[in-house]
mmCIF file of C-alpha atoms in Angstrom:
data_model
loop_
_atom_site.group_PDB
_atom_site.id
_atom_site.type_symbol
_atom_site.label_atom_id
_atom_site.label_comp_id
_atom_site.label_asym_id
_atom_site.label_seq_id
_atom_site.Cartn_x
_atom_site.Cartn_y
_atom_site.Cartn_z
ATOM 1 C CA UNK A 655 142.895 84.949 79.535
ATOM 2 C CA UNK A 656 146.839 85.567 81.021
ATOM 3 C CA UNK A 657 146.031 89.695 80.834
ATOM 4 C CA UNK A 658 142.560 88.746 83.189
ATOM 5 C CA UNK A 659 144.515 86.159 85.617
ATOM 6 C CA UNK A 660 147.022 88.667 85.835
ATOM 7 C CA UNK A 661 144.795 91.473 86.756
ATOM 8 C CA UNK A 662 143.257 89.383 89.666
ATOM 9 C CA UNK A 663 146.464 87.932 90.973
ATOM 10 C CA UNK A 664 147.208 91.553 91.709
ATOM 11 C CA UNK A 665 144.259 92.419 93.476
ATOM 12 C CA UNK A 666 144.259 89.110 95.102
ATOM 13 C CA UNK A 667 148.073 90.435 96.924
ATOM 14 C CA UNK A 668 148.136 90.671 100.456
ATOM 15 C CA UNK A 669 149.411 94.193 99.538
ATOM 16 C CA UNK A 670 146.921 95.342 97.842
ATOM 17 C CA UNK A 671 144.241 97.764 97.993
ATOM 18 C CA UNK A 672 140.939 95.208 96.980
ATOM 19 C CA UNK A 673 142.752 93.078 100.154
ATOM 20 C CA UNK A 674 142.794 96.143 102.391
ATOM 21 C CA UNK A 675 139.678 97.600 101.584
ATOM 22 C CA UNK A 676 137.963 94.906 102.668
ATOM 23 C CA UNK A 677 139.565 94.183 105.786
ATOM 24 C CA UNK A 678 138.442 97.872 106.587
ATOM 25 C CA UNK A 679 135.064 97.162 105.660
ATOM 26 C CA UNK A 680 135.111 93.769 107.935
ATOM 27 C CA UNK A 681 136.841 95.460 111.168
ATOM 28 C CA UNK A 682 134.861 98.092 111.236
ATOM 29 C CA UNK A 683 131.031 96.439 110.659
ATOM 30 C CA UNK A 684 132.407 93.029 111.413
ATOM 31 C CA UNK A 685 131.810 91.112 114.534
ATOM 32 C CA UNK A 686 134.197 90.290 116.740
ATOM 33 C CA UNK A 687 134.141 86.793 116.083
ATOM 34 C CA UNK A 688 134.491 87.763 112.166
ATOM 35 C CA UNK A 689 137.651 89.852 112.895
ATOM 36 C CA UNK A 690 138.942 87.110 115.167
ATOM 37 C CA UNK A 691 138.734 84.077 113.034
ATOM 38 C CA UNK A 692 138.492 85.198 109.601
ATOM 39 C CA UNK A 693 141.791 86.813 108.778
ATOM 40 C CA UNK A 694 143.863 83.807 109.366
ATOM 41 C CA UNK A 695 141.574 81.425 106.529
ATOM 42 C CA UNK A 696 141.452 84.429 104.330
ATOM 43 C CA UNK A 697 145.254 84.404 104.696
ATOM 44 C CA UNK A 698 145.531 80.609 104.008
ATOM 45 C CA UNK A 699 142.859 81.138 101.328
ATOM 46 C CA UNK A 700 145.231 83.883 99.402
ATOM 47 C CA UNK A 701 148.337 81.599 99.782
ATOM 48 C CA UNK A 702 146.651 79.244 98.030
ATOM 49 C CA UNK A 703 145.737 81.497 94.886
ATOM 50 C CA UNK A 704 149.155 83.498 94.792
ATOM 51 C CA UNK A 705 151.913 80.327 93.842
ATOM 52 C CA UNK A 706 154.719 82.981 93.388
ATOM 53 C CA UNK A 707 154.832 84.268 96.698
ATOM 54 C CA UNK A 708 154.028 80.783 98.409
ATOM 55 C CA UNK A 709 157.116 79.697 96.805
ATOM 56 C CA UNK A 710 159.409 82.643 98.225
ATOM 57 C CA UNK A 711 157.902 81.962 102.054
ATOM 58 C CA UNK A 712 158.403 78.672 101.207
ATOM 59 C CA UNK A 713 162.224 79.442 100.326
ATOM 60 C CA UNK A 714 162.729 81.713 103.460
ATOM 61 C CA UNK A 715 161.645 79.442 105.698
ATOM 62 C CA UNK A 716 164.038 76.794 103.986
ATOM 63 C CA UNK A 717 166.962 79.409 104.522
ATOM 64 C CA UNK A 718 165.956 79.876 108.422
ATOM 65 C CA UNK A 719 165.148 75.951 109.075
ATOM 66 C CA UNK A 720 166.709 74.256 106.994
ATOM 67 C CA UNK A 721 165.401 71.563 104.227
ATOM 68 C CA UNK A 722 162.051 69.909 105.371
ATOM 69 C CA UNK A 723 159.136 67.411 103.945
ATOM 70 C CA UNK A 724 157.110 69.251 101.153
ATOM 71 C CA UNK A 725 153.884 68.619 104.537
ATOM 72 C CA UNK A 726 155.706 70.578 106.589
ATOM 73 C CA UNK A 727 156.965 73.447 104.307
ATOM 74 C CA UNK A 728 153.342 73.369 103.583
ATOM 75 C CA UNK A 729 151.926 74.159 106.792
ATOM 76 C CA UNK A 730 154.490 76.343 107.566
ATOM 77 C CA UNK A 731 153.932 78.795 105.051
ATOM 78 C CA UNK A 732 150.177 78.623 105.908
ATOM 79 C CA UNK A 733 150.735 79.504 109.206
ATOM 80 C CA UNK A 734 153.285 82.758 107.423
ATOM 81 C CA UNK A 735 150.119 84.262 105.647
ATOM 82 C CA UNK A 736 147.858 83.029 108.512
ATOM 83 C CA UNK A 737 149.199 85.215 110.688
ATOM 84 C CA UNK A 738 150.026 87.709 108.294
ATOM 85 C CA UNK A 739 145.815 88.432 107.923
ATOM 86 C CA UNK A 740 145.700 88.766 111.559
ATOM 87 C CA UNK A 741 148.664 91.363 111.927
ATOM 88 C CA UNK A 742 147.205 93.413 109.275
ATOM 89 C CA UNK A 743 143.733 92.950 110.529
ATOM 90 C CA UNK A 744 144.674 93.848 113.792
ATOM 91 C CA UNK A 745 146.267 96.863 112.919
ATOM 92 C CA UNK A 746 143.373 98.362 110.856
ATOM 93 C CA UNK A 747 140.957 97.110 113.959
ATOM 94 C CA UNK A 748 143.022 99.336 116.318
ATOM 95 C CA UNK A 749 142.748 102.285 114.184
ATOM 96 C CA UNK A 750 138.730 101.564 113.815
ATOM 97 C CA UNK A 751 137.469 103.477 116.833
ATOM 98 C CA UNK A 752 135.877 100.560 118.080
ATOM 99 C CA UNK A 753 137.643 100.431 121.372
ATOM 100 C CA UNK A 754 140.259 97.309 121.316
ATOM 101 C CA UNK A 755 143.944 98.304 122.725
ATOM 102 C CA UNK A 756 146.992 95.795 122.255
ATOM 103 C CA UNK A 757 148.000 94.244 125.059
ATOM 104 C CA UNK A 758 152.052 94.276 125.148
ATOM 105 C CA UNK A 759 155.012 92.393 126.411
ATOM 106 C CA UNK A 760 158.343 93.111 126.204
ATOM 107 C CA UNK A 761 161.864 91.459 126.774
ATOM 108 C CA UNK A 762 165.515 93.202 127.184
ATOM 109 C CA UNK A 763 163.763 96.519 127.565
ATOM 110 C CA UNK A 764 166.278 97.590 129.730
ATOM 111 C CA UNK A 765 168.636 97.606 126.038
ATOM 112 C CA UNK A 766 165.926 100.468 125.306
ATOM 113 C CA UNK A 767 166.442 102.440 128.148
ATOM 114 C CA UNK A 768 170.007 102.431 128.966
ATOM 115 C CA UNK A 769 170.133 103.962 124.904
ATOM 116 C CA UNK A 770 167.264 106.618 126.041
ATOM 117 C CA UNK A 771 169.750 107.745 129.033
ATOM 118 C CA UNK A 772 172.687 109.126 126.731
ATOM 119 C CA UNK A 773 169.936 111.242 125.316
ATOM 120 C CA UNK A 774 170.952 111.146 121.526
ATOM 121 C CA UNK A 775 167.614 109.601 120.379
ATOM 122 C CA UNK A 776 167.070 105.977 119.398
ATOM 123 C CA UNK A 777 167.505 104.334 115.846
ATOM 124 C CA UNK A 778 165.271 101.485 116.381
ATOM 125 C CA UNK A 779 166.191 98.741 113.418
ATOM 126 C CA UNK A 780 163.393 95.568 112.731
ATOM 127 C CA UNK A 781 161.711 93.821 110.541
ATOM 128 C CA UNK A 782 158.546 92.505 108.295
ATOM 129 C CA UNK A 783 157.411 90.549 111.357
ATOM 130 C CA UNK A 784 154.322 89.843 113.082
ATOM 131 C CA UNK A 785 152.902 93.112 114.624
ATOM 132 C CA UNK A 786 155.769 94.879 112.613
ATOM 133 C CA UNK A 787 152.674 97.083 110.800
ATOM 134 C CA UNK A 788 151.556 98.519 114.770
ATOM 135 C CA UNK A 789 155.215 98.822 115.760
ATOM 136 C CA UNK A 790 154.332 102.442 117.457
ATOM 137 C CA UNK A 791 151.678 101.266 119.173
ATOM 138 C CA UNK A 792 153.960 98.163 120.445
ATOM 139 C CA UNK A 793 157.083 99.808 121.107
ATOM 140 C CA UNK A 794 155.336 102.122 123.226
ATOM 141 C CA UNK A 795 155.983 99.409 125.781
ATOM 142 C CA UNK A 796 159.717 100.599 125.562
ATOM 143 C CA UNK A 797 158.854 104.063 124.031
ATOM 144 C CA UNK A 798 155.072 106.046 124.994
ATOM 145 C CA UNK A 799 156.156 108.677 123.029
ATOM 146 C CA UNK A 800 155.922 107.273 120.359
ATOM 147 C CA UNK A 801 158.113 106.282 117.053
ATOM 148 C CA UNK A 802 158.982 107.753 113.627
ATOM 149 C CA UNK A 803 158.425 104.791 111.167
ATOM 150 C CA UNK A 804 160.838 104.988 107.987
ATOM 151 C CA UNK A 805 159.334 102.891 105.041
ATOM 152 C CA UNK A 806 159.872 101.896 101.559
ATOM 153 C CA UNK A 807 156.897 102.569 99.426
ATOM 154 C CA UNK A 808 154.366 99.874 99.103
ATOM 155 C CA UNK A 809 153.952 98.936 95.336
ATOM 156 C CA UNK A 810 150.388 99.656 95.629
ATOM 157 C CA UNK A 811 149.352 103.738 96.380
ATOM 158 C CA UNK A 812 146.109 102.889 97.210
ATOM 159 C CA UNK A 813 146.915 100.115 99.352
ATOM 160 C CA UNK A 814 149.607 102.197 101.158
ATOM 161 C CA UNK A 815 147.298 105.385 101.564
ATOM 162 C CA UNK A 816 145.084 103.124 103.949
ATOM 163 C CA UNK A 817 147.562 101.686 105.661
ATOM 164 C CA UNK A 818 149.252 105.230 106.331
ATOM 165 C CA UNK A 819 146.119 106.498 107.419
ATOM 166 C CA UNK A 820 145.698 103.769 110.047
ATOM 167 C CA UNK A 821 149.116 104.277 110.973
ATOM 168 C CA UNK A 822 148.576 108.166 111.894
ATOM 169 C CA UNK A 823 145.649 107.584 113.707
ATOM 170 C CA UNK A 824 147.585 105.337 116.227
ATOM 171 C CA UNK A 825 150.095 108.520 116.564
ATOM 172 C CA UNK A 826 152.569 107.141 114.685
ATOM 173 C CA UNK A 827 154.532 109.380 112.217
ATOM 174 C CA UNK A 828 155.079 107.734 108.517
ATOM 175 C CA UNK A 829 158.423 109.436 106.631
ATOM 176 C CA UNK A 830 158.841 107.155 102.988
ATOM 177 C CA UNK A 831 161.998 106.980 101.664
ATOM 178 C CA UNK A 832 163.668 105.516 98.951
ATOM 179 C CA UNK A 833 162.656 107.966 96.213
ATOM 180 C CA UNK A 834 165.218 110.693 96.802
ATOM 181 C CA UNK A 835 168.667 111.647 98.240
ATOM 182 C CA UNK A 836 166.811 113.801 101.023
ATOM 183 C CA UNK A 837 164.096 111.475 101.924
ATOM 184 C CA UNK A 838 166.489 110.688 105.501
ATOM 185 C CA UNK A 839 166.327 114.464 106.445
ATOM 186 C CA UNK A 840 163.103 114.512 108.556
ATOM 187 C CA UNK A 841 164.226 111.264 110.293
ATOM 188 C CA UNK A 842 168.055 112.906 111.121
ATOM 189 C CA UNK A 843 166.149 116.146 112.727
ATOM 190 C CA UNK A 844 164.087 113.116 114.771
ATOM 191 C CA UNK A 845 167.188 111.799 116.244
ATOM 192 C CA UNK A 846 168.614 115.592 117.193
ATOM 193 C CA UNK A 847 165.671 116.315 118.975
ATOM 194 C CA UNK A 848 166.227 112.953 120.952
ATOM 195 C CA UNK A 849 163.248 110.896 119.383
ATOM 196 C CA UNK A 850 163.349 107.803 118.138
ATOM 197 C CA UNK A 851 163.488 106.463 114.611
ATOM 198 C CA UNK A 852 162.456 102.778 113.655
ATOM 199 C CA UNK A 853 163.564 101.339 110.471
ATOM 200 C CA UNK A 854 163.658 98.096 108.412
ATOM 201 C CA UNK A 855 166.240 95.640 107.921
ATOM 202 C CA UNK A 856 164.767 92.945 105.376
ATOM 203 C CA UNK A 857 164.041 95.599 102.573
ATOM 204 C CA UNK A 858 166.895 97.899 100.734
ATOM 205 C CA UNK A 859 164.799 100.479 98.737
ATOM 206 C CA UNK A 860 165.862 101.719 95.283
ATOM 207 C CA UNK A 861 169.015 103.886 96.075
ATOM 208 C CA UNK A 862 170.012 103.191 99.295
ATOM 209 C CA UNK A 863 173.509 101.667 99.954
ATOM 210 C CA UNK A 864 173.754 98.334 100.894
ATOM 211 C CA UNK A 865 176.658 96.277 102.946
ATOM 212 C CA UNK A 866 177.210 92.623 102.434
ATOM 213 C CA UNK A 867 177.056 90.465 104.918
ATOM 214 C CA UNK A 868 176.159 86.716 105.969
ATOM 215 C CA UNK A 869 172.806 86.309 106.912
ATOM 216 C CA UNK A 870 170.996 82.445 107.114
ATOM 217 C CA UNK A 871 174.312 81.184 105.956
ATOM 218 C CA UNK A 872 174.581 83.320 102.877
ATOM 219 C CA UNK A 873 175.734 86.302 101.254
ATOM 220 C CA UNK A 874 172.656 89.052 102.091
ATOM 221 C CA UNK A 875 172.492 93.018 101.665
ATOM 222 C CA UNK A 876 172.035 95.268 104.780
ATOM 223 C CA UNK A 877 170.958 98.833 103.946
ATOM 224 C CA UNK A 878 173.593 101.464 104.937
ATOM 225 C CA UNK A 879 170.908 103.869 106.067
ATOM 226 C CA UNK A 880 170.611 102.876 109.746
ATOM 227 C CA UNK A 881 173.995 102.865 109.920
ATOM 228 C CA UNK A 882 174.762 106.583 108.059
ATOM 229 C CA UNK A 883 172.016 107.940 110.118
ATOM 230 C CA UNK A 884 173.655 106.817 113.176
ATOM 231 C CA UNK A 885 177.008 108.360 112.594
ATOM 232 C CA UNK A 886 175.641 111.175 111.673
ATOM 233 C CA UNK A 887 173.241 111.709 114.721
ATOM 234 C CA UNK A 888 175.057 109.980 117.304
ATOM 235 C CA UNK A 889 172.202 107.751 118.137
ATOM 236 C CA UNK A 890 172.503 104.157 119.011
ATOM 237 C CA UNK A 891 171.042 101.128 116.648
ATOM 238 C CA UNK A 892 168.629 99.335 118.757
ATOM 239 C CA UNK A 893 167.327 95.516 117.411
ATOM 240 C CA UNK A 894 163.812 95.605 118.141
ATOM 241 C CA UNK A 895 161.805 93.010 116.261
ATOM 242 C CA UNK A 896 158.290 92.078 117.091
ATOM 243 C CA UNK A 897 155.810 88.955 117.109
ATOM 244 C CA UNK A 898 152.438 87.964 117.589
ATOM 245 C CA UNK A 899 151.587 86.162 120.645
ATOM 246 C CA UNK A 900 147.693 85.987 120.089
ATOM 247 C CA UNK A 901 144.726 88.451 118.965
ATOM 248 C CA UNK A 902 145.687 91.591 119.782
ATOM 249 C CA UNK A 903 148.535 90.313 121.733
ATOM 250 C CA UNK A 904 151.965 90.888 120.906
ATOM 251 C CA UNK A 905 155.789 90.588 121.947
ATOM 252 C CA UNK A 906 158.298 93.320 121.385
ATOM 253 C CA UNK A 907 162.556 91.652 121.782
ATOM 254 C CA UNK A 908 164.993 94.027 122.015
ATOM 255 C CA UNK A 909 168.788 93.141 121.369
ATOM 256 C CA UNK A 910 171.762 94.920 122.892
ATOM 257 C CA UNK A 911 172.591 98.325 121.281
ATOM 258 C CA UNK A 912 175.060 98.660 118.701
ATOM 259 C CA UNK A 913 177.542 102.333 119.161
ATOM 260 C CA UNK A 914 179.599 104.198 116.152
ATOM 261 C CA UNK A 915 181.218 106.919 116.694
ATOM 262 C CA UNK A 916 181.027 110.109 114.326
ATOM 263 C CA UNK A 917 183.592 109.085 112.139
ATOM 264 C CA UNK A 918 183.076 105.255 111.849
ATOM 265 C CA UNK A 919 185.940 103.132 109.493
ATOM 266 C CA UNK A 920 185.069 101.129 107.199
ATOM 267 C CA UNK A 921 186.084 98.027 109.447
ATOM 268 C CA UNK A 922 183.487 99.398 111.774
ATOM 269 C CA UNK A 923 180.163 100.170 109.493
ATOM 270 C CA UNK A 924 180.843 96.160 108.187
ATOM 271 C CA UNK A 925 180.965 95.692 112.269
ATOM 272 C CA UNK A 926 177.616 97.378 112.460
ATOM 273 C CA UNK A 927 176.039 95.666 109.612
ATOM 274 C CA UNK A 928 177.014 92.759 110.630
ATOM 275 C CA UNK A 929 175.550 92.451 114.574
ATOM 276 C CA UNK A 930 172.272 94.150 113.016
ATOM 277 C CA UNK A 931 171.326 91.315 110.770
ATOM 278 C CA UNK A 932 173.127 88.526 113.096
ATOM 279 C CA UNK A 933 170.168 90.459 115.896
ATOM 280 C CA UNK A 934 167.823 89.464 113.590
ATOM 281 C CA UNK A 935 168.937 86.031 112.321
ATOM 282 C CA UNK A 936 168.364 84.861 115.923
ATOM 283 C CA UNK A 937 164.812 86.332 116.105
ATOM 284 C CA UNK A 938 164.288 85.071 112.390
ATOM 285 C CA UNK A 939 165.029 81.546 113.778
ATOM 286 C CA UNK A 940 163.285 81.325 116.769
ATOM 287 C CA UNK A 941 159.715 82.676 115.068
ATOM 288 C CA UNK A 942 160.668 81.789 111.104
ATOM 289 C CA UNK A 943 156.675 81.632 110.510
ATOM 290 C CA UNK A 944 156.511 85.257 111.649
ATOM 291 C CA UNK A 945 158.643 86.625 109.072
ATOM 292 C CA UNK A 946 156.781 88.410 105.979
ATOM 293 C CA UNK A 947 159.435 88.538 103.397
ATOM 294 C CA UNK A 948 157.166 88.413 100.546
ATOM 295 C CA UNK A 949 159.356 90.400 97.962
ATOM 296 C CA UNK A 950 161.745 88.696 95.339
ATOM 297 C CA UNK A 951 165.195 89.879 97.335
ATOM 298 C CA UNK A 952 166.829 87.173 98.655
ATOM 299 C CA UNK A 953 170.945 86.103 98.796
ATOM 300 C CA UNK A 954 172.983 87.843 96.546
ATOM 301 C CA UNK A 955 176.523 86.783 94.810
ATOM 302 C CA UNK A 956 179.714 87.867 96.208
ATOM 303 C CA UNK A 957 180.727 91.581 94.350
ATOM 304 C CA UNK A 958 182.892 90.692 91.465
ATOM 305 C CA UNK A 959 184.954 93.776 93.504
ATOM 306 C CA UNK A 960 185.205 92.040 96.851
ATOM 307 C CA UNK A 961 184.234 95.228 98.283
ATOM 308 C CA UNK A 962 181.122 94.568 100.515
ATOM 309 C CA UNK A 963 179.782 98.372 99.587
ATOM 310 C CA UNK A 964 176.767 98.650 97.004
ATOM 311 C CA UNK A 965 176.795 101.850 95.722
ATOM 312 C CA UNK A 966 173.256 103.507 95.275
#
């Protein structure tokens, strides 16, 4: 019956609740073998059952690698939701009480702290990558106090409620935006006080301006946010992006910092937009089975315009 398949696709999601209730259930009862092994064949497991969204890894990895034997797109869009499970089973495990800590690593930290100096606060810009879901607790390796995480809504409330929940209880502070014009408010008084805001590069959310630009040899949109909020604030963008090295192991890179000044041109947002998503082509292509761009967005046609501004 289509209306029954459907219904169990959807639960079957690696966004969805059914998925992340039981991962809570297993890291918190769950041996440590169990939460060691058993995310990455669950993860192979659901790749298997959901076609659609093997077919869109499949696609991004094409677009960061280039055209490859049907074996080896194969394996490496196992090895995508393989070590998606663990990321998201990792994070929940932190957040369980049972003790385990992430061990970090970092590289171009110095990026990070030369920004911290000026004493403006720090727009930290990244990605769905691996350990992207415990970005507060990694970053702390360039930041111990800590991060404001800007998100787009996860489709699924129940889904995102537990994920939020693990989130706060590793210190981190959630803001969602994409649902009004004053969503960006909390995350502008962040800045001002000289925190640091972290936001995401792969996903525009319903509303928010975009910028064209080339990204994996195509036309892509980069949201505008990052970019308003650093004009406005005075804060530097900061290309952080994140991978897994191992369990509980994982890898924060940070790129030099991109500057605006107050009044950026037009010339110099497209500047902006441009060196953030060119940051994270090269971390895209040097971990392309790290990258968790599930969703249906993908390369977009020129505007019929030529302007490279989406209104939203």
């Amino acid at each position: 019956m289509p209306g029954l398949r459907g219904a169990l696709l959807s639960r079957l999601r690696p966004d969805s609740a059914f998925w992340r209730r039981a991962l809570t259930a297993g890291v918190t009862r769950g041996p440590e073998p169990w939460v060691r092994h058993s995310p990455p064949v669950f993860g192979v497991l659901f790749a298997a059952a959901l076609p659609e969204l093997r077919r869109r890894v499949e696609e991004n990895l094409r677009r960061v690698r280039g055209p490859r034997s049907r074996v080896a797109d194969a394996l490496d869009s196992a090895a995508v939701f393989a070590t998606y499970g663990s990321c998201i089973t990792e994070a929940l495990l932190l957040a369980s009480g049972r003790g385990y800590k992430v061990e970090r690593r970092s590289r171009g930290v110095e990026h990070y702290r030369a920004c911290a100096a000026a004493g403006r606060g720090v727009l930290i810009v990244t990605a769905h990558t691996g350990g992207w879901d415990i970005a507060g607790q990694i970053l702390g390796v360039v930041h111990p106090e800590g991060v404001m995480l800007a998100m787009q809504r996860e489709r699924d409330a129940e889904a995102r409620a537990i994920q939020d929940a693990a989130r706060q209880r590793d210190g981190v502070q959630v803001v969602h935006i994409g649902d009004g014009p004053l969503d960006a408010l909390p995350l502008l008084k962040h800045l001002q006080r000289g925190g640091v805001v972290a936001m995401q590069l792969d996903r525009v959310p319903p509303g928010m301006r975009s910028r064209e630009v080339t990204f994996l040899g195509a036309r892509w949109r980069a949201p505008e946010g990052p970019i308003a909020l650093a004009a406005m604030s005075g804060a530097p963008i900061l290309p952080v992006f994140t991978h897994r090295l191992g369990f509980l192991e994982y890898e924060a890179v940070v790129a030099p910092p991109i500057w605006l000044p107050r009044r950026p041109t037009e010339e110099e947002r497209d500047r902006a937009a441009a060196e953030m998503m060119a940051a994270m082509e090269r971390f895209v292509r040097a971990h392309p089975t790290q990258w968790f761009h599930f969703t249906g967005e993908g390369p977009v046609a020129p505007a019929e315009s030529g302007s490279p501004r989406d209104g939203g």
